[in-house]
CSV table of C-alpha atoms and ligand atoms in Angstrom, one decimal:
chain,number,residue,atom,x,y,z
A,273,UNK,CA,-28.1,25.4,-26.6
A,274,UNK,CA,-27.5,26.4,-22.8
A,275,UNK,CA,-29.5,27.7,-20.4
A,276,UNK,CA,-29.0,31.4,-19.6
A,277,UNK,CA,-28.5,32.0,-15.9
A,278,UNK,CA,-27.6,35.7,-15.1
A,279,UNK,CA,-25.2,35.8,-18.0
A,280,UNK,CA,-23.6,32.2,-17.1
A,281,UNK,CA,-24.9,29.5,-19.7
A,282,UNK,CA,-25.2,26.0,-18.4
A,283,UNK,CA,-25.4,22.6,-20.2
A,284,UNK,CA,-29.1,21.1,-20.1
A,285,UNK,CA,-27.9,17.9,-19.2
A,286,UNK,CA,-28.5,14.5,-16.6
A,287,UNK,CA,-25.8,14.0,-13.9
A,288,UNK,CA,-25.2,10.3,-16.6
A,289,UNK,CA,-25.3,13.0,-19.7
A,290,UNK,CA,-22.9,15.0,-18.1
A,291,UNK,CA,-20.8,11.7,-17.1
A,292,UNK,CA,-21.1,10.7,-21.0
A,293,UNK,CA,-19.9,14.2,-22.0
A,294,UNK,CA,-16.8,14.3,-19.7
A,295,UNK,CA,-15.6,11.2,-21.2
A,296,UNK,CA,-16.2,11.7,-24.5
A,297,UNK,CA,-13.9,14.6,-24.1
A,298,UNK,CA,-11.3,12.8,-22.1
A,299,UNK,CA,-10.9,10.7,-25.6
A,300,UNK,CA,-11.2,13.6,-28.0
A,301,UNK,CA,-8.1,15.1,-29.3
A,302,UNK,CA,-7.3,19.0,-27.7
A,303,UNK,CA,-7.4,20.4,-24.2
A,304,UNK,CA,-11.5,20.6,-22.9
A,305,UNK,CA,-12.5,21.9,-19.3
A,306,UNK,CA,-15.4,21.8,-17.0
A,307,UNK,CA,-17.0,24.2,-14.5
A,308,UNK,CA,-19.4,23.5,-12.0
A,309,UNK,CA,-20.6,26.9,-10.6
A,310,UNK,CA,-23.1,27.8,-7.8
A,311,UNK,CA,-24.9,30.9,-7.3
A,312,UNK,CA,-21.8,32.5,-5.4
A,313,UNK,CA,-19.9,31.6,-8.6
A,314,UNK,CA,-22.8,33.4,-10.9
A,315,UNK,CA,-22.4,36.4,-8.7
A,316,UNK,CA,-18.8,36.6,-8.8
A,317,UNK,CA,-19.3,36.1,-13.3
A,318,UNK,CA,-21.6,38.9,-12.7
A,319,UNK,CA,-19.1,41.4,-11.7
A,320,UNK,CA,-16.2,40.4,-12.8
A,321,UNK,CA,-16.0,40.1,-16.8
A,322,UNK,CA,-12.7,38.2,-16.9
A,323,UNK,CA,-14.0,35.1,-14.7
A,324,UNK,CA,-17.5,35.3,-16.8
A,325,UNK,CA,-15.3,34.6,-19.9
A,326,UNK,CA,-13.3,31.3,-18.6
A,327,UNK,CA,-16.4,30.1,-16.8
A,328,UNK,CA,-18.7,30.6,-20.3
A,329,UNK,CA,-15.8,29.1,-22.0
A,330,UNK,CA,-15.5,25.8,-20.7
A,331,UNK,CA,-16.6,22.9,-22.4
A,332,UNK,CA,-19.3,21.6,-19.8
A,333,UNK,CA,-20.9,24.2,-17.7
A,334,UNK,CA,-22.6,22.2,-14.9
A,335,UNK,CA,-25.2,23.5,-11.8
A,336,UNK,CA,-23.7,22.2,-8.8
A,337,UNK,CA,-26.0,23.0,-6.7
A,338,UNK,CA,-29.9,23.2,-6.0
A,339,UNK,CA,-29.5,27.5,-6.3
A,340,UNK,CA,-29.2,27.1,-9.5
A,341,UNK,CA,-31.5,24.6,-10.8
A,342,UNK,CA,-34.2,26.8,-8.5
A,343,UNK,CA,-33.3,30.1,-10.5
A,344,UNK,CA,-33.2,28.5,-13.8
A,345,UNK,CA,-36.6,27.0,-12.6
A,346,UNK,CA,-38.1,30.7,-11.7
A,347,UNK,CA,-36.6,32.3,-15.2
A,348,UNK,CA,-38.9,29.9,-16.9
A,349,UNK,CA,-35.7,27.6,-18.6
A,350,UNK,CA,-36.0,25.1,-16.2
A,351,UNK,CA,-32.6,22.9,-16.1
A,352,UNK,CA,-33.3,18.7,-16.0
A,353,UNK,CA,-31.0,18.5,-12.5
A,354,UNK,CA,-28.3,19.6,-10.4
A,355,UNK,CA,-25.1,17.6,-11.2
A,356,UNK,CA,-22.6,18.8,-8.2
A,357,UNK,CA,-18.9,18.8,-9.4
A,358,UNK,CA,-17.7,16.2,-6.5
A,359,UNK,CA,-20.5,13.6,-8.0
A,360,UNK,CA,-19.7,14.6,-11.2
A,361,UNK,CA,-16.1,13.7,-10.3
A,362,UNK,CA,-16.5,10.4,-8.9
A,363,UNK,CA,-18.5,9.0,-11.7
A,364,UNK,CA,-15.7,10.6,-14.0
A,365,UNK,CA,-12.9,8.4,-11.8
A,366,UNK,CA,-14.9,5.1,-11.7
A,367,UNK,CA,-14.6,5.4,-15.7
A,368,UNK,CA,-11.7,6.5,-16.0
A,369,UNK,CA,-10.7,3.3,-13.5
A,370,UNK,CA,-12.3,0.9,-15.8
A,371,UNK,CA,-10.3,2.3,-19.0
A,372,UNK,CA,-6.6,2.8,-17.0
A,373,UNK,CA,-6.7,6.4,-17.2
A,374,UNK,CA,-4.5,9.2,-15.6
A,375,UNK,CA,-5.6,11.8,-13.1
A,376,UNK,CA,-3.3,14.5,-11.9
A,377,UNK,CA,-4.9,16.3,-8.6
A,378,UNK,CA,-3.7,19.7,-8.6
A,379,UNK,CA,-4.9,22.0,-5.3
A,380,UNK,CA,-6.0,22.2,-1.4
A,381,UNK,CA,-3.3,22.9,1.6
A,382,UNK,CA,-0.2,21.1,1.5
A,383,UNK,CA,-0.7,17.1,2.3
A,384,UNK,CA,-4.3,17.4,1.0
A,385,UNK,CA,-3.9,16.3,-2.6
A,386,UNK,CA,-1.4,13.4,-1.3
A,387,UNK,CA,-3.8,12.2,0.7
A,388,UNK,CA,-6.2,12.5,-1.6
A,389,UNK,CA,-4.2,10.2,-3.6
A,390,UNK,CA,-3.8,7.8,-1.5
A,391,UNK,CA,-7.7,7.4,-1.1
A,392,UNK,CA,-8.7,7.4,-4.4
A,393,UNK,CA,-6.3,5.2,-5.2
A,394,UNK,CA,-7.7,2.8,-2.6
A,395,UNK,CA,-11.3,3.6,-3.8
A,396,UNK,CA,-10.8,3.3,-7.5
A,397,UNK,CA,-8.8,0.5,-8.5
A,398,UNK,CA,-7.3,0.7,-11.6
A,399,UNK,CA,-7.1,4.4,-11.8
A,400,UNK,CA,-3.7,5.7,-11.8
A,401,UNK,CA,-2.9,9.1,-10.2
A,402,UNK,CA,-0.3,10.7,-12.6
A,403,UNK,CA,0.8,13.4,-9.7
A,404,UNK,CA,-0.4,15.4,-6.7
A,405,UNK,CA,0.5,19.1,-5.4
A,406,UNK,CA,-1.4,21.5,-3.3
A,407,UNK,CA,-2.7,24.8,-4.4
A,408,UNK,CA,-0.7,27.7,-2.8
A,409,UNK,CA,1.7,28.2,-5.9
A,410,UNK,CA,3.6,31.4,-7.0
A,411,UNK,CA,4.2,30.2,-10.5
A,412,UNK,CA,1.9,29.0,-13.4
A,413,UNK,CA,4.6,27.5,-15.4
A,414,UNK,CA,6.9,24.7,-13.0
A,415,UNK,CA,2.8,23.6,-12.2
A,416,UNK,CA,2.2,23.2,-15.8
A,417,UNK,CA,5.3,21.5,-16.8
A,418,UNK,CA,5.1,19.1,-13.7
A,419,UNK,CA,1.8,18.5,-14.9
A,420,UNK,CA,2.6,17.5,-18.7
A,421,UNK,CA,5.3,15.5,-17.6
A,422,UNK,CA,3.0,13.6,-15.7
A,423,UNK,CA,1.3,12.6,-19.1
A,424,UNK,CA,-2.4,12.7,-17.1
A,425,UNK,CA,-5.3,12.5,-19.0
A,426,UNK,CA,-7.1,14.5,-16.7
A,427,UNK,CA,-6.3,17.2,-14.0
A,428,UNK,CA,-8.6,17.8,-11.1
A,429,UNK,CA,-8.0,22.1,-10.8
A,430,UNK,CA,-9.3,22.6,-6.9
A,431,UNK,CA,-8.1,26.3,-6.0
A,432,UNK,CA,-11.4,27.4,-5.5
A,433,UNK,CA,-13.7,30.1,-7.7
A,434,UNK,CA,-12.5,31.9,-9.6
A,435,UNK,CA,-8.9,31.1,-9.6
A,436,UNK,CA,-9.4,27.6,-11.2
A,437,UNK,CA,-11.7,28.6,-13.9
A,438,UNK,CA,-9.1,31.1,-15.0
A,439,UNK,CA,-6.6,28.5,-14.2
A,440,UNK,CA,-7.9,26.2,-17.0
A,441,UNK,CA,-8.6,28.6,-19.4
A,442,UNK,CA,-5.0,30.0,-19.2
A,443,UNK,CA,-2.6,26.8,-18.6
A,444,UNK,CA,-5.0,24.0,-19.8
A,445,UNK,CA,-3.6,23.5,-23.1
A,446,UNK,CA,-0.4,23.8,-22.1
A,447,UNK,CA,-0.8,21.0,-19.4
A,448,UNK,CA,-1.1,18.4,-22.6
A,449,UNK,CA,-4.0,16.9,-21.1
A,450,UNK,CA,-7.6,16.1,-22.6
A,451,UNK,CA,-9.8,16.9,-19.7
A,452,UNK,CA,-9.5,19.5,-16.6
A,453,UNK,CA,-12.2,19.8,-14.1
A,454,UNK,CA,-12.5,22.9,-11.8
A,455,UNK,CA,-13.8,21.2,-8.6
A,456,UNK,CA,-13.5,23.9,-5.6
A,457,UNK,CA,-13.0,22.0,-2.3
A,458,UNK,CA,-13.6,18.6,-3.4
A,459,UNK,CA,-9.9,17.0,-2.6
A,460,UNK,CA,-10.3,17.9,1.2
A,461,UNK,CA,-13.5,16.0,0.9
A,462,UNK,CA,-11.6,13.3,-1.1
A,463,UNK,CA,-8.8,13.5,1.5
A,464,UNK,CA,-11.3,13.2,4.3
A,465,UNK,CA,-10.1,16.5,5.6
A,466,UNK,CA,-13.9,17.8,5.0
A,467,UNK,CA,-17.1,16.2,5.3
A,468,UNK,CA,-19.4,16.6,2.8
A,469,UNK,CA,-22.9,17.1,4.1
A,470,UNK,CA,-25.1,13.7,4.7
A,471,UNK,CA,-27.3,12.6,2.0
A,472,UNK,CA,-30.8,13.4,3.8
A,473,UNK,CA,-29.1,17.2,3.5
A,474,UNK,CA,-28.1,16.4,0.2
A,475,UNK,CA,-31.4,15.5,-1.7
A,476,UNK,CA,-33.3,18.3,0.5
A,477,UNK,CA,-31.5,21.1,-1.2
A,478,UNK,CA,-29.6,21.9,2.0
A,479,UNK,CA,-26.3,20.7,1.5
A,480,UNK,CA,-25.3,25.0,1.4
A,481,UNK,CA,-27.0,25.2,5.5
A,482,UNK,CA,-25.0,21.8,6.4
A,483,UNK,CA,-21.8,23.6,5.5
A,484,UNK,CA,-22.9,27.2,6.6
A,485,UNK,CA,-23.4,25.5,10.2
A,486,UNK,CA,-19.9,23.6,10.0
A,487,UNK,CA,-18.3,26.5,8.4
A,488,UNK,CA,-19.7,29.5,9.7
A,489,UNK,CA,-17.2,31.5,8.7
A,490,UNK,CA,-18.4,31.1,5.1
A,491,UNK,CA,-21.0,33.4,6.0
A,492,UNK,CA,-20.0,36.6,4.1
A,493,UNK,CA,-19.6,34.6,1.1
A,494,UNK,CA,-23.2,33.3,1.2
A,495,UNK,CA,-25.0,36.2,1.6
A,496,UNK,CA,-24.2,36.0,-2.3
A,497,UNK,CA,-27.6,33.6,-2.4
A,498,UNK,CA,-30.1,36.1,-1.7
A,499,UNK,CA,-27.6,38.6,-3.8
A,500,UNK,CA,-28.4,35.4,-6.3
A,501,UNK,CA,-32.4,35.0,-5.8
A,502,UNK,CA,-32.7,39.3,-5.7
A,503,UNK,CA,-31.1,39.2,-9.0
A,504,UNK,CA,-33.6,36.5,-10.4
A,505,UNK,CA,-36.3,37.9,-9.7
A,506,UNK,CA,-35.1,41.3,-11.3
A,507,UNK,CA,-34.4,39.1,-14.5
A,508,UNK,CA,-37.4,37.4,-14.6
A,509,UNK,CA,-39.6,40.6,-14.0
A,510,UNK,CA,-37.4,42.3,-16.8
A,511,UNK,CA,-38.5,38.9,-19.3
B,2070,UDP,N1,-7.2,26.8,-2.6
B,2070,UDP,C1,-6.0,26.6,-3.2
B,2070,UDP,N2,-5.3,27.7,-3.6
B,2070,UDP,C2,-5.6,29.0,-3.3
B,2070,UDP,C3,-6.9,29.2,-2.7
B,2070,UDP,C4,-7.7,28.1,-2.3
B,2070,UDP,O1,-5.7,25.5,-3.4
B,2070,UDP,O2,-4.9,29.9,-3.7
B,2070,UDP,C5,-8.1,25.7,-2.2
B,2070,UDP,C6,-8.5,25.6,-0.7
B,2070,UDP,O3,-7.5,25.1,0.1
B,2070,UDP,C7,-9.7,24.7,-0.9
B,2070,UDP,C8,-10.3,25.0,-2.3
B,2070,UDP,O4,-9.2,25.7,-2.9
B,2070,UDP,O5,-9.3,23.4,-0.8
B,2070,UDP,C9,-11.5,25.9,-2.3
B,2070,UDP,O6,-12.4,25.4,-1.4
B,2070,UDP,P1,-13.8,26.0,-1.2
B,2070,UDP,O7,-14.5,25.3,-0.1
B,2070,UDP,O8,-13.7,27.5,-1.1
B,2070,UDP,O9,-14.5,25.7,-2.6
B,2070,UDP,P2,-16.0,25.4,-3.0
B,2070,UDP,O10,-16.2,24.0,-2.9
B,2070,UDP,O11,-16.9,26.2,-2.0
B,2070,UDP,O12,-16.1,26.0,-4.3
């Protein structure tokens, strides 16, 4: 059963449970996806029914970030941890690597996904990557088709919340291919385009203040958090 978060349910699972998941999937027959929202992401499911629906409907709904796990925490569900979508990823690729798979990386500015590529490639031996494109597309269907020719097993989807999440749900079966993860900026951290915040941030809960002082312009978008905290507390009052 998952764990209600302001109308988002998330999967009760280990960062390794969640790993184990994802690959069971890449190896079981149909077209599965995997969201990895943050409290922005809960905000945006909260007005917007449409992006609720793809987000709810994935196969592996994952917190990426400590937001989450704090406001599943203070609704009295606590979840076991955050699993953040780019770990999530690498663990994916390392066993995916070991097994020969195929990733297609699908999103970013022009360059970025090649790049990407290339890096992954370097850092993953064994892993092949089926096909690269940025994000900035008119058209679903040349995408699509590009992407089932490529015959990858799995598509990294990386045009950012919400477009990806209804990305997958629309086009995923059509791509041909057993997994699709929606993974926000993670190939310009792949592509070392964008640093992701130091570990000491990381493990402190802080990794949203690292990139608000980077980025600042992502301000706007974060005053979603205390949106997010206002609207737990409401929630938990309410229970
Ligand atoms: N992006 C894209 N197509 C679009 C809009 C965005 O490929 O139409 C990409 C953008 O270049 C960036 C990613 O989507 O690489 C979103 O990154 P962001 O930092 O917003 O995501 P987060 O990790 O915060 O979810």
């Amino acid at each position: 059963m998952r764990i209600d978060v302001l109308g988002v349910g998330f999967d009760n699972v280990t960062m390794a449970e969640a790993v184990e998941r994802g690959t069971a999937l890449l190896h079981t027959e149909g077209t599965h996806y995997v969201v990895t929202p943050n409290p922005e992401i809960v905000e945006v499911c909260r007005e917007n029914p449409e992006a609720r629906r793809a987000v709810n409907g994935a196969d592996l709904v994952l917190p990426d970030g400590i937001g989450v796990v704090k406001g599943a925490a203070m609704l009295g569900t606590p979840l076991k941890e955050k699993t953040p979508g780019i770990e999530f990823a690498a663990h994916l690729m390392e066993r995916m690597a070991g097994e020969g798979l195929s990733l297609y990386l699908l999103g970013a500015k022009p360059g970025v996904a090649e790049q990407a590529a290339e890096n992954l490639t370097r850092q993953y031996p064994g892993l092949v990557i089926a096909g690269a494109r940025d994000g900035y597309f008119k058209e679903d269907g040349p995408v699509v088709e590009a992407i089932r020719q490529s015959g990858a097993d799995a598509v990294f989807v990386c045009l950012g919340a919400p477009k990806q999440e209804l990305w997958m749900a629309k086009n995923g079966p059509a791509t041909g291919a057993h997994l699709l993860c929606g993974l926000g900026g993670s190939l310009d951290v792949f592509a070392g385009t964008v640093e992701r915040a130091p570990k000491f941030w990381c493990d402190h809960g802080l990794e949203w203040f690292y990139r608000l002082c980077r980025e600042p312009r992502r301000i706007g978008r974060m005053m979603k958090l205390p949106l997010f905290l206002v609207h737990v507390k409401r929630e938990k009052r309410k229970k």
